Amino acid sequence: MTSEPSLTSRRKMLATSVGVIGAALAALTVWPFWRFLNPQAGSAQAQTVTIDRSQIEVGAAHFFEFRGHAAVLVQPAPGQFAAFSAVCTHLGCIVTWRAQEQIFFCPCHAGRFSPDGRVVGGPPPRPLPSYPVTVTGDQIRIG
Amino acid sequence: MGLKQRAFDWLDLRLGVRDILQQNLTHYLLPRNINVWYTLGATLLVLFSLQFITGIFLLVYYIPNTEQAFASVQRIMNDIPYGWLVRFLHATGSNVVILVLFLHMLSTLYMAAYKRPREITWIFGFLIFLVSLAMSLTGYLLPWSQLSYWATTVATESAGATPVIGEAMIHFLRGGPAVGEFTLGRFFALHVMGLPLIFALLAGGHLFCVRRIGVSRPPFGPDYLPEAPGTSFHHTDHSGGIPFFPNYVVKDLMVIAFFLTLLAAGAFFAPQLSLPPEAFEPADPFRTPPGIKPEWYFLAAYQLLRILPNEFLGLVVQGGAVAFLLFLPFIDRGPERRPGRRPLFLGLFIVGLAGFLILTVWGYLS
């Protein structure tokens, strides 16, 4: 009779130990497969893109891929550059640049953003995320 | 009442899971003198599952096209995180699977577990073995390396020794006169879909037979007596035996852990055993690398073809050996299963095994 509680606690301890070791082994096994399926995770954050200044005229926009997403570089005034994510913050469509109106326009639900990324109309809940831009001579570096 | 208990009761009320678990785990009794060789079936289930999982993962990035196959495999190895690990596990795993299949088959032969009433179980098992060899052969070509290209060329070329239809057979296997894009296409389809489907059906049939007929009793010990052939279906139960769970499951887990360790050791420390240097050169149909040889499990067949005076005779001998093993339960029909009381069988077993090993080593060294 006296040995029963001790036996129960030993079983519980054994089951817990096996559970913890099993969970650790499972995590160790799953991790490589998880990373295998996410090849760009982590590494993309450090990525920068360099664009030649001749590729973008004043008042125009240049679309490019940045960290796995569509991005856009604009030059609203001579020598003034800004880069944004081109993914609309409403439902993920890619915005277009309307040079006449100097706005970003989302073709899906008519979201509108100013040249500095602010929402000026339509359903988007947030401004377009912006990226740091550095101009060195004729090269514009984003990121 | 805890949540776990309530969830279990809920399921039990609808599906009778308590009864299923009792019948298949705690009340499923195995012979008291069961030995470690009986764990190889469970080990194969685990190893095959790992092959399917790693294979599906490799499919995510592999491109079955002669222009891109090699580059896609190199990308898996060099650019995709842990891609090298997934590929090494798959390549080394295929070798470990064949090794365990050999051991499973040899132990079944030695203990004569193929005999009545388990003839169908044996046939399903032997067909699984052949399908596994076919899966290995078809998978070998997919990386489109020098090794895979020329090993497949040699393997398909041997079909040409068949009289009259030899050329047509080579053409059919390759999808053309030489190994090329059509060969890759059909080998890919077979490797990832055709053969796994056949494998699943055969494995289902094999497991059904094992469970339906019951596990055979090892033919050892003073109490063992051969079973008298019955006239109606009889499930072999082992009253007074040991429960499958937890007793035998622990033994299963031990052997599974042993072979997983072997697999991990091969994948981490000796991947070159599965992937020699030729496996890292892209296929070049105009340059045969010197000394190209098949995988170790095909070496005996390869050496036999080389030492016999003509290739057709080699194919006949190999075909005869495969047919003999497939239909063995219908050839060796006596009820006696104790190896010591079957001198003819034991002699054949030893000579056959020694012959296979000698041919394998000879093929490797020559």
Coordinates of C-alpha atoms in Angstrom, one line a residue:
Chain A
M1 CA 0.0 0.0 0.0
T2 CA 2.8 2.4 0.9
S3 CA 4.6 1.9 -2.4
E4 CA 1.7 2.9 -4.6
P5 CA 2.1 6.7 -4.4
S6 CA 5.8 6.4 -5.1
L7 CA 5.1 4.1 -8.1
T8 CA 2.6 6.6 -9.5
S9 CA 5.1 9.5 -9.1
R10 CA 7.8 7.5 -10.7
R11 CA 5.6 6.6 -13.6
K12 CA 4.6 10.2 -14.0
M13 CA 8.2 11.3 -13.9
L14 CA 9.1 8.7 -16.5
A15 CA 6.2 9.7 -18.8
T16 CA 7.1 13.4 -18.4
S17 CA 10.8 12.7 -19.2
V18 CA 9.9 10.6 -22.3
G19 CA 7.4 13.3 -23.4
V20 CA 10.0 16.1 -23.0
I21 CA 12.8 14.1 -24.8
G22 CA 10.3 13.0 -27.5
A23 CA 9.2 16.6 -28.0
A24 CA 12.8 17.8 -28.2
L25 CA 13.6 15.1 -30.7
A26 CA 10.5 15.8 -32.7
A27 CA 11.4 19.6 -32.9
L28 CA 15.0 18.7 -33.9
T29 CA 13.6 16.5 -36.7
V30 CA 10.9 18.9 -37.9
W31 CA 13.3 22.0 -37.9
P32 CA 15.4 21.0 -41.0
F33 CA 12.2 20.1 -42.9
W34 CA 10.6 23.4 -42.0
R35 CA 13.7 25.3 -43.2
F36 CA 13.8 23.2 -46.3
L37 CA 10.3 24.5 -47.2
N38 CA 11.2 28.1 -46.3
P39 CA 14.5 28.6 -48.2
Q40 CA 14.3 32.5 -48.1
A41 CA 13.4 32.9 -44.5
G42 CA 15.8 35.2 -42.6
S43 CA 18.3 35.7 -45.5
A44 CA 16.0 38.0 -47.4
Q45 CA 16.0 40.7 -44.7
A46 CA 19.6 41.6 -45.5
Q47 CA 19.0 41.9 -49.2
T48 CA 19.7 45.3 -50.9
V49 CA 19.0 46.3 -54.5
T50 CA 21.0 48.8 -56.6
I51 CA 19.3 50.6 -59.5
D52 CA 21.0 52.8 -62.1
R53 CA 19.8 56.4 -61.9
S54 CA 19.2 56.4 -65.7
Q55 CA 16.4 53.9 -65.2
I56 CA 14.1 56.3 -63.6
E57 CA 13.0 59.7 -64.9
V58 CA 11.5 62.5 -62.9
G59 CA 7.8 61.9 -62.2
A60 CA 8.1 58.3 -63.2
A61 CA 8.3 55.0 -61.3
H62 CA 10.4 51.9 -61.6
F63 CA 9.1 48.5 -60.4
F64 CA 11.5 45.8 -59.2
E65 CA 11.6 42.7 -56.9
F66 CA 12.8 43.3 -53.4
R67 CA 13.0 40.8 -50.6
G68 CA 10.6 38.5 -52.4
H69 CA 7.9 41.1 -53.1
A70 CA 7.2 43.7 -55.8
A71 CA 8.6 47.1 -54.9
V72 CA 8.6 50.5 -56.6
L73 CA 11.1 53.4 -56.7
V74 CA 9.7 56.9 -57.6
Q75 CA 11.4 60.3 -58.3
P76 CA 8.6 62.9 -57.7
A77 CA 11.1 65.8 -58.0
P78 CA 14.6 65.9 -59.4
G79 CA 17.0 64.1 -57.1
Q80 CA 14.3 63.2 -54.7
F81 CA 13.9 59.4 -54.5
A82 CA 11.5 57.2 -52.4
A83 CA 11.0 53.4 -52.4
F84 CA 8.0 51.5 -51.3
S85 CA 6.5 48.1 -51.2
A86 CA 4.2 47.8 -54.3
V87 CA 1.9 45.5 -52.5
C88 CA -1.4 47.2 -51.6
T89 CA -2.1 47.0 -47.9
H90 CA -5.8 46.2 -48.6
L91 CA -5.8 42.7 -50.1
G92 CA -2.3 42.3 -51.6
C93 CA -2.7 43.4 -55.2
I94 CA 0.2 45.2 -56.9
V95 CA -0.3 49.0 -57.2
T96 CA 0.3 50.9 -60.5
W97 CA 1.8 54.3 -60.9
R98 CA -0.3 57.0 -62.5
A99 CA 2.1 59.5 -63.7
Q100 CA -0.6 62.1 -64.8
E101 CA -2.1 62.1 -61.3
Q102 CA 1.2 61.4 -59.4
I103 CA -0.5 58.7 -57.3
F104 CA -0.2 54.9 -56.7
F105 CA -3.5 53.3 -57.8
C106 CA -4.6 49.7 -56.8
P107 CA -6.5 48.1 -59.7
C108 CA -8.4 45.7 -57.4
H109 CA -10.5 48.0 -55.3
A110 CA -9.4 51.5 -56.3
G111 CA -7.1 52.1 -53.4
R112 CA -5.0 55.3 -53.8
F113 CA -1.7 56.3 -52.3
S114 CA 0.3 59.5 -52.5
P115 CA 3.9 59.6 -53.8
D116 CA 5.1 59.3 -50.2
G117 CA 3.0 56.2 -49.6
R118 CA 0.1 57.7 -47.6
V119 CA -3.5 56.5 -48.2
V120 CA -5.4 59.2 -50.0
G121 CA -8.5 57.2 -51.0
G122 CA -10.2 53.8 -51.1
P123 CA -10.2 50.9 -48.7
P124 CA -6.4 50.4 -47.8
P125 CA -6.0 50.5 -44.0
R126 CA -2.3 51.4 -43.9
P127 CA 0.2 53.4 -45.9
L128 CA 2.6 51.5 -48.3
P129 CA 5.7 50.3 -46.3
S130 CA 8.7 52.4 -47.3
Y131 CA 12.4 51.3 -47.7
P132 CA 15.5 53.3 -47.0
V133 CA 17.1 54.8 -50.2
T134 CA 20.8 55.9 -50.5
V135 CA 22.0 57.8 -53.6
T136 CA 25.7 57.4 -54.4
G137 CA 26.7 59.0 -57.7
D138 CA 24.6 57.4 -60.4
Q139 CA 23.6 54.4 -58.2
I140 CA 20.5 54.3 -56.0
R141 CA 20.6 51.6 -53.3
I142 CA 17.4 50.4 -51.7
G143 CA 17.5 48.6 -48.4
Chain B
M1 CA -12.8 13.7 -15.7
G2 CA -9.9 15.0 -17.7
L3 CA -10.1 16.4 -21.2
K4 CA -8.1 13.5 -22.5
Q5 CA -10.4 11.0 -21.0
R6 CA -13.5 12.8 -22.2
A7 CA -12.1 13.0 -25.8
F8 CA -11.2 9.3 -25.7
D9 CA -14.7 8.3 -24.4
W10 CA -16.3 10.5 -27.1
L11 CA -14.3 8.6 -29.8
D12 CA -14.9 5.2 -28.2
L13 CA -18.6 5.8 -28.2
R14 CA -18.6 6.4 -31.9
L15 CA -15.8 4.2 -33.3
G16 CA -15.2 1.7 -30.5
V17 CA -11.5 2.7 -30.4
R18 CA -11.0 1.0 -27.0
D19 CA -11.9 -2.3 -28.5
I20 CA -9.7 -1.7 -31.6
L21 CA -6.7 -0.8 -29.3
Q22 CA -7.2 -3.8 -27.1
Q23 CA -7.5 -6.2 -30.0
N24 CA -4.4 -4.8 -31.8
L25 CA -2.2 -3.8 -28.9
T26 CA -2.7 -5.1 -25.4
H27 CA -4.8 -8.2 -26.2
Y28 CA -2.8 -9.0 -29.4
L29 CA -0.6 -11.8 -28.2
L30 CA 2.6 -13.0 -29.8
P31 CA 4.5 -16.3 -29.3
R32 CA 6.6 -16.4 -26.1
N33 CA 9.7 -17.4 -28.0
I34 CA 9.4 -14.6 -30.6
N35 CA 12.8 -13.2 -31.6
V36 CA 14.3 -10.0 -32.8
W37 CA 14.0 -10.9 -36.5
Y38 CA 10.2 -10.4 -36.2
T39 CA 10.8 -6.6 -35.7
L40 CA 12.1 -6.1 -39.3
G41 CA 8.6 -5.6 -40.7
A42 CA 7.9 -2.7 -38.3
T43 CA 11.4 -1.3 -39.1
L44 CA 10.6 -1.4 -42.8
L45 CA 7.3 0.4 -42.3
V46 CA 9.2 3.2 -40.6
L47 CA 12.0 3.3 -43.2
F48 CA 9.6 3.3 -46.1
S49 CA 7.6 6.1 -44.4
L50 CA 10.8 8.1 -44.2
Q51 CA 11.5 7.5 -47.9
F52 CA 8.0 8.7 -48.8
I53 CA 8.4 11.8 -46.6
T54 CA 11.9 12.8 -47.9
G55 CA 10.8 11.9 -51.5
I56 CA 7.8 14.3 -51.3
F57 CA 10.1 17.0 -49.9
L58 CA 12.6 16.5 -52.7
L59 CA 9.8 16.8 -55.2
V60 CA 9.2 20.4 -54.1
Y61 CA 12.4 21.5 -55.8
Y62 CA 13.2 18.7 -58.3
I63 CA 12.6 19.4 -62.0
P64 CA 12.1 16.3 -64.1
N65 CA 13.7 17.7 -67.3
T66 CA 17.0 16.7 -68.8
E67 CA 18.1 20.3 -69.1
Q68 CA 17.3 21.2 -65.5
A69 CA 17.3 18.0 -63.4
F70 CA 21.0 18.1 -62.5
A71 CA 20.9 21.8 -61.7
S72 CA 17.8 21.4 -59.6
V73 CA 19.4 18.6 -57.5
Q74 CA 22.5 20.8 -57.1
R75 CA 20.3 23.6 -55.9
I76 CA 18.7 21.3 -53.4
M77 CA 22.2 20.3 -52.2
N78 CA 23.8 23.8 -52.1
D79 CA 21.1 26.5 -51.8
I80 CA 18.0 25.1 -50.1
P81 CA 18.4 25.0 -46.3
Y82 CA 19.0 21.4 -45.2
G83 CA 18.5 20.2 -48.7
W84 CA 21.7 18.1 -48.4
L85 CA 20.3 16.4 -45.4
V86 CA 17.0 15.5 -47.1
R87 CA 18.8 14.2 -50.1
F88 CA 21.4 12.2 -48.2
L89 CA 18.6 10.7 -46.0
H90 CA 16.7 9.7 -49.1
A91 CA 19.7 8.3 -50.9
T92 CA 21.2 6.5 -47.9
G93 CA 17.7 5.5 -46.8
S94 CA 17.1 3.6 -50.1
N95 CA 20.2 1.5 -49.3
V96 CA 19.1 0.8 -45.7
V97 CA 15.6 -0.2 -46.9
I98 CA 17.1 -2.7 -49.3
L99 CA 19.4 -4.1 -46.6
V100 CA 16.5 -4.5 -44.1
L101 CA 14.4 -6.1 -46.9
F102 CA 17.1 -8.6 -47.5
L103 CA 17.3 -9.4 -43.8
H104 CA 13.6 -9.7 -43.5
M105 CA 13.4 -12.1 -46.4
L106 CA 16.4 -14.1 -45.2
S107 CA 14.9 -14.6 -41.7
T108 CA 11.5 -15.5 -43.2
L109 CA 13.3 -18.1 -45.4
Y110 CA 15.4 -19.5 -42.6
M111 CA 12.4 -19.9 -40.3
A112 CA 10.3 -21.2 -43.2
A113 CA 7.6 -18.7 -42.3
Y114 CA 6.5 -18.7 -46.0
K115 CA 4.9 -22.2 -45.6
R116 CA 1.2 -23.0 -45.5
P117 CA -0.9 -21.1 -44.6
R118 CA 1.3 -18.0 -45.3
E119 CA 2.0 -18.5 -49.0
I120 CA 0.1 -15.3 -50.0
T121 CA 1.9 -13.3 -47.3
W122 CA 5.2 -14.4 -48.8
I123 CA 4.1 -13.6 -52.4
F124 CA 3.0 -10.1 -51.3
G125 CA 6.3 -9.6 -49.5
F126 CA 8.5 -10.9 -52.4
L127 CA 6.6 -8.6 -54.8
I128 CA 7.3 -5.7 -52.4
F129 CA 11.0 -6.6 -52.6
L130 CA 10.9 -6.5 -56.4
V131 CA 9.0 -3.2 -56.5
S132 CA 11.5 -1.7 -54.0
L133 CA 14.4 -2.7 -56.4
A134 CA 12.4 -1.1 -59.2
M135 CA 11.9 2.1 -57.1
S136 CA 15.7 2.2 -56.4
L137 CA 16.5 1.7 -60.1
T138 CA 14.1 4.4 -61.4
G139 CA 15.1 6.8 -58.6
Y140 CA 18.8 6.4 -59.5
L141 CA 18.3 8.1 -62.9
L142 CA 16.5 11.2 -61.6
P143 CA 19.5 13.3 -60.6
W144 CA 20.7 13.1 -64.2
S145 CA 24.3 12.7 -63.2
Q146 CA 27.0 10.8 -65.0
L147 CA 26.5 8.0 -62.4
S148 CA 22.7 7.8 -62.9
Y149 CA 22.9 8.2 -66.7
W150 CA 25.4 5.4 -67.3
A151 CA 24.1 3.0 -64.6
T152 CA 20.7 3.3 -66.2
T153 CA 22.2 2.8 -69.7
V154 CA 24.0 -0.4 -68.5
A155 CA 20.9 -1.7 -66.6
T156 CA 18.5 -1.2 -69.5
E157 CA 21.0 -2.5 -72.0
S158 CA 21.0 -6.0 -70.4
A159 CA 17.4 -6.4 -71.5
G160 CA 18.8 -6.5 -75.0
A161 CA 20.1 -10.0 -74.5
T162 CA 16.5 -11.4 -74.7
P163 CA 16.2 -13.2 -78.1
V164 CA 13.9 -11.6 -80.8
I165 CA 12.4 -8.9 -78.6
G166 CA 15.6 -7.6 -77.0
E167 CA 15.9 -4.4 -79.0
A168 CA 12.2 -3.7 -78.7
M169 CA 12.5 -4.1 -74.9
I170 CA 15.4 -1.7 -74.7
H171 CA 13.4 0.8 -76.8
F172 CA 10.3 0.4 -74.6
L173 CA 12.3 0.8 -71.3
R174 CA 14.1 3.9 -72.5
G175 CA 11.3 5.4 -74.6
G176 CA 13.9 5.6 -77.5
P177 CA 17.1 4.0 -78.7
A178 CA 19.2 5.7 -76.0
V179 CA 18.6 7.0 -72.4
G180 CA 17.2 10.5 -72.8
E181 CA 14.4 12.8 -72.0
F182 CA 11.7 10.1 -72.5
T183 CA 13.6 7.8 -70.2
L184 CA 13.7 10.4 -67.5
G185 CA 10.0 11.1 -68.0
R186 CA 8.9 7.5 -67.6
F187 CA 11.3 6.7 -64.8
F188 CA 10.1 9.9 -62.9
A189 CA 6.4 8.9 -63.4
L190 CA 7.1 5.4 -62.2
H191 CA 9.3 6.4 -59.3
V192 CA 6.9 9.0 -57.8
M193 CA 3.5 7.6 -58.7
G194 CA 3.3 4.3 -60.4
L195 CA 5.5 2.1 -58.2
P196 CA 4.5 3.8 -54.9
L197 CA 0.8 3.0 -55.8
I198 CA 1.7 -0.6 -56.5
F199 CA 3.8 -0.7 -53.3
A200 CA 0.9 0.7 -51.2
L201 CA -1.4 -2.0 -52.5
L202 CA 1.1 -4.8 -51.9
A203 CA 2.0 -3.5 -48.4
G204 CA -1.7 -3.3 -47.6
G205 CA -2.2 -6.9 -48.8
H206 CA 0.9 -8.1 -46.9
L207 CA -0.2 -6.5 -43.6
F208 CA -3.7 -7.8 -44.0
C209 CA -2.4 -11.3 -44.4
V210 CA -0.1 -11.0 -41.4
R211 CA -3.0 -9.8 -39.2
R212 CA -5.6 -12.1 -40.6
I213 CA -3.6 -15.3 -40.4
G214 CA -1.6 -14.4 -37.3
V215 CA 2.1 -14.3 -36.7
S216 CA 4.0 -17.5 -37.2
R217 CA 5.7 -19.2 -34.3
P218 CA 9.5 -19.3 -34.5
P219 CA 10.4 -23.0 -35.2
F220 CA 12.8 -23.2 -32.3
G221 CA 12.8 -24.6 -28.8
P222 CA 11.9 -28.0 -27.3
D223 CA 8.2 -27.3 -27.3
Y224 CA 8.0 -26.5 -31.0
L225 CA 6.0 -29.0 -33.2
P226 CA 5.1 -28.4 -36.8
E227 CA 1.4 -27.4 -37.4
A228 CA -0.8 -30.0 -38.9
P229 CA -2.3 -28.7 -42.2
G230 CA -5.9 -27.5 -41.5
T231 CA -8.9 -28.1 -43.7
S232 CA -10.6 -24.7 -42.8
F233 CA -9.3 -21.2 -42.1
H234 CA -7.6 -20.9 -38.7
H235 CA -6.2 -17.7 -37.2
T236 CA -3.0 -18.6 -35.4
D237 CA -3.4 -17.2 -31.9
H238 CA -0.8 -17.5 -29.2
S239 CA -2.7 -17.9 -25.9
G240 CA -0.4 -17.4 -23.0
G241 CA 1.9 -15.4 -25.2
I242 CA 3.3 -11.9 -24.7
P243 CA 1.3 -8.8 -25.5
F244 CA 2.3 -6.8 -28.5
F245 CA 2.0 -3.6 -26.4
P246 CA 4.0 -2.7 -24.5
N247 CA 6.3 -5.8 -24.5
Y248 CA 7.0 -6.3 -28.1
V249 CA 6.7 -2.6 -29.1
V250 CA 9.7 -1.9 -27.0
K251 CA 11.7 -4.5 -28.9
D252 CA 10.4 -3.0 -32.2
L253 CA 11.5 0.5 -31.1
M254 CA 15.0 -0.7 -30.2
V255 CA 15.6 -2.2 -33.6
I256 CA 14.0 0.8 -35.4
A257 CA 16.3 3.0 -33.3
F258 CA 19.3 0.9 -34.4
F259 CA 18.5 1.2 -38.1
L260 CA 17.7 4.9 -37.8
T261 CA 21.1 5.3 -36.2
L262 CA 22.7 3.4 -39.1
L263 CA 20.8 5.7 -41.5
A264 CA 21.9 8.8 -39.7
A265 CA 25.5 7.6 -39.5
G266 CA 25.5 7.0 -43.3
A267 CA 23.8 10.3 -44.1
F268 CA 26.1 12.4 -41.9
F269 CA 29.4 10.6 -42.0
A270 CA 29.5 8.5 -45.1
P271 CA 27.2 9.9 -47.8
Q272 CA 29.8 9.1 -50.4
L273 CA 28.8 5.4 -50.0
S274 CA 25.5 6.3 -51.7
L275 CA 26.7 9.2 -53.8
P276 CA 30.2 8.7 -55.2
P277 CA 32.0 11.5 -57.1
E278 CA 30.3 10.6 -60.5
A279 CA 27.0 11.5 -58.8
F280 CA 28.2 15.1 -58.8
E281 CA 28.9 15.4 -62.5
P282 CA 26.1 16.3 -65.0
A283 CA 25.2 13.5 -67.4
D284 CA 27.2 13.5 -70.6
P285 CA 25.8 11.1 -73.2
F286 CA 29.1 11.3 -75.2
R287 CA 31.5 10.3 -72.4
T288 CA 31.3 7.1 -70.3
P289 CA 33.2 7.4 -67.0
P290 CA 35.6 4.4 -66.4
G291 CA 34.5 1.6 -64.0
I292 CA 30.8 2.4 -63.8
K293 CA 29.0 -0.1 -61.6
P294 CA 25.5 -0.6 -60.3
E295 CA 24.4 -0.2 -56.6
W296 CA 25.7 -2.9 -54.2
Y297 CA 22.4 -4.9 -54.3
F298 CA 22.6 -5.3 -58.1
L299 CA 26.3 -6.2 -58.1
A300 CA 25.6 -10.0 -57.9
A301 CA 23.3 -9.9 -60.9
Y302 CA 25.8 -7.6 -62.7
Q303 CA 28.7 -10.0 -62.0
L304 CA 26.7 -13.1 -63.0
L305 CA 26.0 -11.5 -66.4
R306 CA 29.7 -10.9 -66.9
I307 CA 30.9 -14.4 -66.0
L308 CA 28.4 -16.5 -67.9
P309 CA 29.3 -17.2 -71.5
N310 CA 26.3 -15.3 -72.9
E311 CA 24.0 -12.6 -71.4
F312 CA 20.8 -14.5 -72.3
L313 CA 21.9 -17.4 -70.1
G314 CA 22.5 -14.8 -67.3
L315 CA 19.0 -13.5 -67.7
V316 CA 17.5 -17.0 -67.7
V317 CA 19.4 -17.8 -64.4
Q318 CA 18.3 -14.6 -62.8
G319 CA 14.7 -15.0 -64.0
G320 CA 14.8 -18.6 -62.7
A321 CA 16.1 -17.6 -59.3
V322 CA 13.4 -14.9 -59.0
A323 CA 10.6 -17.3 -60.1
F324 CA 12.0 -20.0 -57.7
L325 CA 11.8 -17.6 -54.7
L326 CA 8.4 -16.2 -55.7
F327 CA 6.8 -19.7 -55.9
L328 CA 8.9 -21.3 -53.1
P329 CA 5.9 -21.9 -50.8
F330 CA 4.4 -24.1 -53.6
I331 CA 7.7 -26.0 -54.2
D332 CA 8.8 -26.5 -50.6
R333 CA 5.4 -27.9 -49.2
G334 CA 6.3 -30.1 -46.2
P335 CA 5.1 -28.9 -42.8
E336 CA 8.5 -29.1 -41.2
R337 CA 9.9 -25.7 -40.4
R338 CA 12.9 -26.4 -38.1
P339 CA 16.1 -25.6 -40.0
G340 CA 18.0 -28.4 -38.4
R341 CA 15.5 -31.0 -39.7
R342 CA 15.6 -29.6 -43.3
P343 CA 19.2 -30.3 -44.5
L344 CA 18.5 -29.9 -48.2
F345 CA 16.9 -26.5 -47.6
L346 CA 19.6 -25.4 -45.2
G347 CA 22.3 -26.4 -47.7
L348 CA 20.6 -24.5 -50.5
F349 CA 20.1 -21.5 -48.2
I350 CA 23.8 -21.4 -47.2
V351 CA 25.0 -22.0 -50.8
G352 CA 22.6 -19.4 -52.2
L353 CA 23.5 -16.8 -49.6
A354 CA 27.3 -17.4 -50.0
G355 CA 26.9 -17.3 -53.8
F356 CA 25.2 -14.0 -53.6
L357 CA 27.8 -12.5 -51.2
I358 CA 30.7 -13.9 -53.3
L359 CA 29.3 -12.5 -56.5
T360 CA 28.6 -9.1 -54.8
V361 CA 32.2 -8.8 -53.6
W362 CA 33.6 -10.1 -56.9
G363 CA 31.5 -7.6 -58.8
Y364 CA 32.7 -4.8 -56.5
L365 CA 36.4 -5.8 -56.8
S366 CA 36.5 -6.7 -60.5

